[in-house]
XYZ file of C-alpha atoms in Angstrom:
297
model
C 18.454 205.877 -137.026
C 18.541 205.572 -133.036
C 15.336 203.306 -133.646
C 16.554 201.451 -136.462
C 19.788 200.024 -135.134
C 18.164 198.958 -131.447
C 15.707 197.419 -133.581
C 18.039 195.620 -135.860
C 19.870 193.934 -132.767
C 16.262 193.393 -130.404
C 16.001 189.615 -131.187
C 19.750 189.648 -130.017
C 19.009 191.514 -126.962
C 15.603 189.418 -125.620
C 17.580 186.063 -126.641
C 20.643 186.863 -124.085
C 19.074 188.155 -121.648
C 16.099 185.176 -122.047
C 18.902 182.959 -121.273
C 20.510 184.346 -118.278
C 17.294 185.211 -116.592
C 15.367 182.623 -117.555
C 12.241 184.253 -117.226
C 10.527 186.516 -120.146
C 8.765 189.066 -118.561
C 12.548 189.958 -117.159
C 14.123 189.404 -120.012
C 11.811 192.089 -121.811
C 11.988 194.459 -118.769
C 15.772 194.064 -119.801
C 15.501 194.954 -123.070
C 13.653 198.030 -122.204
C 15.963 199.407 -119.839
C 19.064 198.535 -122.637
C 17.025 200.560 -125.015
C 16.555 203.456 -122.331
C 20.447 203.838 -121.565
C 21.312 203.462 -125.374
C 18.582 206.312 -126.131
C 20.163 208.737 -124.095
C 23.445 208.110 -124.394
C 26.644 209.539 -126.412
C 26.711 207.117 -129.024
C 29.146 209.206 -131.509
C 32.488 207.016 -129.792
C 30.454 203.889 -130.569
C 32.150 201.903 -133.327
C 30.198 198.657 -132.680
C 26.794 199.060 -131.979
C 25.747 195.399 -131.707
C 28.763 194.582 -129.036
C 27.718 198.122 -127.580
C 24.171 197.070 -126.685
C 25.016 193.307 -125.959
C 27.135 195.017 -123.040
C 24.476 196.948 -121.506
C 21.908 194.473 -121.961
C 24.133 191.599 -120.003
C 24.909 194.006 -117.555
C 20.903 194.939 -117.121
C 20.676 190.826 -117.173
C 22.839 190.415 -114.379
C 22.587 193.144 -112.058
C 18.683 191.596 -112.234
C 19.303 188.277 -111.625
C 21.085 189.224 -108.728
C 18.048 190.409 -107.182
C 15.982 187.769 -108.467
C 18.394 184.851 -106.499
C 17.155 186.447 -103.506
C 13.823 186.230 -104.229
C 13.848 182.398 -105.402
C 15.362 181.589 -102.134
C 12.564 182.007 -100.504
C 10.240 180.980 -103.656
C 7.118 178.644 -102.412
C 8.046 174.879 -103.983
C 10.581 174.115 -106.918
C 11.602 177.009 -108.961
C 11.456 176.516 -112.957
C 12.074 178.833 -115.606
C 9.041 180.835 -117.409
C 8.004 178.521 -120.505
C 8.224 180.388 -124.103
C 6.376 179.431 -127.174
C 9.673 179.614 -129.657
C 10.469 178.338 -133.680
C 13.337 176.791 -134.437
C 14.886 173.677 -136.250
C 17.962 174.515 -135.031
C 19.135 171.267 -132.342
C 22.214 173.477 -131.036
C 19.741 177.108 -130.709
C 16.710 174.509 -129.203
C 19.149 173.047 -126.423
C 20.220 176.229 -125.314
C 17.210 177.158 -124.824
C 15.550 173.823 -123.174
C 14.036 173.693 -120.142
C 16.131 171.472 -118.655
C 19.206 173.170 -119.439
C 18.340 176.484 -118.075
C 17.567 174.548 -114.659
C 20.792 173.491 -114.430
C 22.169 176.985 -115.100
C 20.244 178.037 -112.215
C 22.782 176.773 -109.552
C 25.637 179.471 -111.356
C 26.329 182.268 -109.979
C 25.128 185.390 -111.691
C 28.620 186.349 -113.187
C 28.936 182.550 -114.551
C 25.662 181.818 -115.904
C 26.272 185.518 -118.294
C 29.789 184.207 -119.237
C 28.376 180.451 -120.395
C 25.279 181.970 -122.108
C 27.918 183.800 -124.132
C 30.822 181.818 -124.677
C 28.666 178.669 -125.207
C 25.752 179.848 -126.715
C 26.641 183.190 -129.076
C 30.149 181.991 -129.342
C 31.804 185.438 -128.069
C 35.329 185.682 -127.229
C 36.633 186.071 -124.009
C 37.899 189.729 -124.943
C 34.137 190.903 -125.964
C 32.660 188.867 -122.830
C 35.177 190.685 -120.527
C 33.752 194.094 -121.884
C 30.395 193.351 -121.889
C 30.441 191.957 -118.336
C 33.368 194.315 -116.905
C 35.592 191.662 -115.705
C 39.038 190.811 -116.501
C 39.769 188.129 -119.136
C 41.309 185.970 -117.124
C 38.350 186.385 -114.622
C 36.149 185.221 -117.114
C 38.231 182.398 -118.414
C 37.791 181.208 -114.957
C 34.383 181.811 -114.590
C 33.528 179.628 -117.962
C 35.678 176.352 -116.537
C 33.787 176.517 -113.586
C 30.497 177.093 -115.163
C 31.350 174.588 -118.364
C 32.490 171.566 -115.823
C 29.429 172.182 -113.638
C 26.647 172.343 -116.778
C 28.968 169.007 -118.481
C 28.433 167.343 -114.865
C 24.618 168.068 -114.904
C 23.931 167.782 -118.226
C 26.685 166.008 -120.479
C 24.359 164.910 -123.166
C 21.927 166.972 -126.037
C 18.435 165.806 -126.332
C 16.780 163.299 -128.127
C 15.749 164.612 -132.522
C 12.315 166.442 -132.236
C 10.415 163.335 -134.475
C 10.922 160.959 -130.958
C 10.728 163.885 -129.016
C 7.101 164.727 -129.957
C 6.190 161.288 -130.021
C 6.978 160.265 -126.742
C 5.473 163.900 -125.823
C 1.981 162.603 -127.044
C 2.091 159.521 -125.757
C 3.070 160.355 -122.700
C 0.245 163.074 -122.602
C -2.360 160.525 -123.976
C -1.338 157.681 -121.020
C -1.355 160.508 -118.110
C -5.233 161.979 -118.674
C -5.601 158.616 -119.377
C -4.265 157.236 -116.317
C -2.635 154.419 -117.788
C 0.276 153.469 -115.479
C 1.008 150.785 -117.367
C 2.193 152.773 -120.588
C 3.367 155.818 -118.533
C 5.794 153.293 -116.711
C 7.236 152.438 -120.135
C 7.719 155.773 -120.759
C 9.499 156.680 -117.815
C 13.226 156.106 -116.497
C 13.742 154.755 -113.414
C 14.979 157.727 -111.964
C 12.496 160.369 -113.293
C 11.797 162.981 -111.312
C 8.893 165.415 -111.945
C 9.322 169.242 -110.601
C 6.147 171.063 -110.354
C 6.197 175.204 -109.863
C 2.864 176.702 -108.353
C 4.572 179.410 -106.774
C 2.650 179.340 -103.677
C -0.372 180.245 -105.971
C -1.954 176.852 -107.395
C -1.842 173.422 -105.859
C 1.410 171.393 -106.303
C 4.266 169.077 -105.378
C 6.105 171.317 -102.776
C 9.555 168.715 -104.029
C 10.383 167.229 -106.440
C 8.689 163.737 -106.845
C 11.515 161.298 -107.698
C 11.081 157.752 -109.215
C 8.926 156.187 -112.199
C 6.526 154.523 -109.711
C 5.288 158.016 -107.577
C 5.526 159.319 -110.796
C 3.346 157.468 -112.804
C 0.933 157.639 -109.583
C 1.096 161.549 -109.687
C -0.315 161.670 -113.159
C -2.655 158.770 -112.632
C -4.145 160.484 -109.692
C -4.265 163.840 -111.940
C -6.256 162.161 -114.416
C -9.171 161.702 -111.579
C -9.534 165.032 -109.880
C -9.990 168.417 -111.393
C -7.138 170.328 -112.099
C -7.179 173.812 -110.654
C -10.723 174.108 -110.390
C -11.196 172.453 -114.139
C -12.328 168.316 -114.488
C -10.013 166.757 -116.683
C -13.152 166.610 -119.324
C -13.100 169.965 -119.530
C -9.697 171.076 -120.394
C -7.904 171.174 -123.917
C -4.171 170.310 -124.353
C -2.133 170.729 -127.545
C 1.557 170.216 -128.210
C 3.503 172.966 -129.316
C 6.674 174.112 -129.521
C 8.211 174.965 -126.007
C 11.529 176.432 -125.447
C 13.140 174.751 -128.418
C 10.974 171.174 -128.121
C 7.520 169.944 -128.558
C 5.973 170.657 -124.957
C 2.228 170.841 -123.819
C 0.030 173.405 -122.855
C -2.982 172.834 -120.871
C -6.024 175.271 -121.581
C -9.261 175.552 -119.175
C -11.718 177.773 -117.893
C -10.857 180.195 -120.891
C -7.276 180.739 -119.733
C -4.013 178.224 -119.726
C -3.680 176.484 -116.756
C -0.448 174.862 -116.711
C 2.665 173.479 -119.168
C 4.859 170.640 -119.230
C 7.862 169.921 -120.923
C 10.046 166.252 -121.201
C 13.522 165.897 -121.153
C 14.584 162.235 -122.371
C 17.698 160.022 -121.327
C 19.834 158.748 -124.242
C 17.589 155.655 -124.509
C 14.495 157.755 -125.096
C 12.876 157.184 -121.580
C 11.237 160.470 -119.742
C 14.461 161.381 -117.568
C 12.713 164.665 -115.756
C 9.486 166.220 -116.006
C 8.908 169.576 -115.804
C 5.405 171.284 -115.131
C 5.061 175.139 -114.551
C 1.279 176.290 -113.426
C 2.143 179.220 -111.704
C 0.236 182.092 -113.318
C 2.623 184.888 -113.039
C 5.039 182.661 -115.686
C 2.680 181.348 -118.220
C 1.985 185.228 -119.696
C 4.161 184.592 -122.032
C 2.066 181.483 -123.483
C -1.085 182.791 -122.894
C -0.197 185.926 -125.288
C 0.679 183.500 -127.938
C 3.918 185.472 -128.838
C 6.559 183.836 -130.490
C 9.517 184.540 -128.924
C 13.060 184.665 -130.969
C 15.672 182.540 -129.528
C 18.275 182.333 -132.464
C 21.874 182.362 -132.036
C 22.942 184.483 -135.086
C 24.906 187.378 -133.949
């Protein structure tokens, strides 16, 4: 019974704590230490299991990304979240979810970012966030203003339907190994700015490179060098789903070298690009696992 219950609420588990870490391998290390403390534990005064192990789980989530600030302080180049392959048709699950979005909730503080993921994405009220993250209600009504007006300020619009999405995905993909600057400048908003995360481990932009024109160079000059070792002629790309929208993954070598995901302006034009090739965060893709992101509670 123990067993059946954890295992009735795991999707719920890995999804929260997905978001608030923003990093799989975490968010699964999570989920196994939520199912060690509910294994051992007096579970007779239990009346709500589900609201029972969301507690422990965003507790576990946040006492971990605690220690994980400290390490992406002193992280080598832009940090970005570990890409997921996911399934979903759901706009309001796939945003919550996106890339882009958990970048911005990377500037919250640990207590905020658990409160928004939450309030705004599981729709909890501020009574069950204030017991699963032992605060006060009226500390957490505060802490989902602040974190609400900062993620509206970064990020006040949802992204573009998946159809356009995936289109300008492909075409953007097709101009880059191309290295057709001519069609990725159409593609690209004047202010685009590409963030690359190698970790320290694999050649790449050390900041972020900001502006259509060194942007469209970036991938131009890609498109005539090997790429970690591999020519361009001898890798395989395919767009799939990533965190919520199409992304690509970029294959080589027999292993997957690298990802990128787009994140479009309301006119359609590439706003940011984001490209993770550090190897420690693409385990998750290269097991070919998809991972459950839904919102149902």
């Amino acid at each position: 019974m123990t067993d059946d219950v954890f295992a009735d609420h795991r999707n719920l588990l890995f999804s929260v704590a997905y978001r608030i870490l923003g990093s799989a391998v975490d968010a699964e290390d999570a989920v196994q230490d939520t199912w060690l403390r509910w294994s051992s534990a007096d579970r007779s005064p239990v009346a709500d299991p589900k609201a029972y192990l969301v507690r422990i789980v965003s507790n576990v989530a946040v006492d971990r990304l605690r220690s994980a600030s400290v390490r992406r302080e002193v992280y080598v180049g832009p940090w970005l979240p570990e890409p997921i392959l996911t399934g979903t048709d759901d706009p309001e699950t796939a945003e919550s979810v996106s890339v882009a979005l958990l970048v911005v909730l990377e500037a919250l503080t640990p207590l905020e970012r658990a409160v928004f993921v939450l309030k705004e994405a599981f729709g909890f009220g501020y009574a069950e966030i204030a017991d699963a993250v032992a605060r006060s209600e009226d500390t957490v009504r505060q802490a989902a203003h602040r974190a609400r007006g900062h993620v509206r300020s970064r990020r006040p619009r949802f992204p573009a339907d998946r159809a356009r999405q995936r289109d300008v995905t492909e075409r953007f993909f097709a101009a880059a190994t191309g290295g057709d600057i001519n069609a990725l400048m159409d593609l690209l908003a004047p202010d685009v700015a590409l963030w690359t995360d190698g970790g320290g481990k694999v050649r790449q932009a050390m900041r972020p490179v900001v502006g259509a024109d060194r942007v469209a160079a970036w991938f131009a000059g890609i498109a005539t060098r090997p790429y970690e070792g591999v020519a361009i002629a001898d890798m395989s790309a395919a767009v799939v789903e990533l965190n919520g929208s199409p992304g690509v993954v970029f294959t080589g070598a027999g292993r997957v070298i690298g990802t990128l995901t787009l994140d479009l302006d309301d006119d359609g034009r590439i706003a940011a690009v984001h490209n993770v090739a550090n190897p420690d965060k693409l385990r998750a893709v290269t097991t070919g696992t998809v991972h459950p992101v839904g919102l149902d509670r």
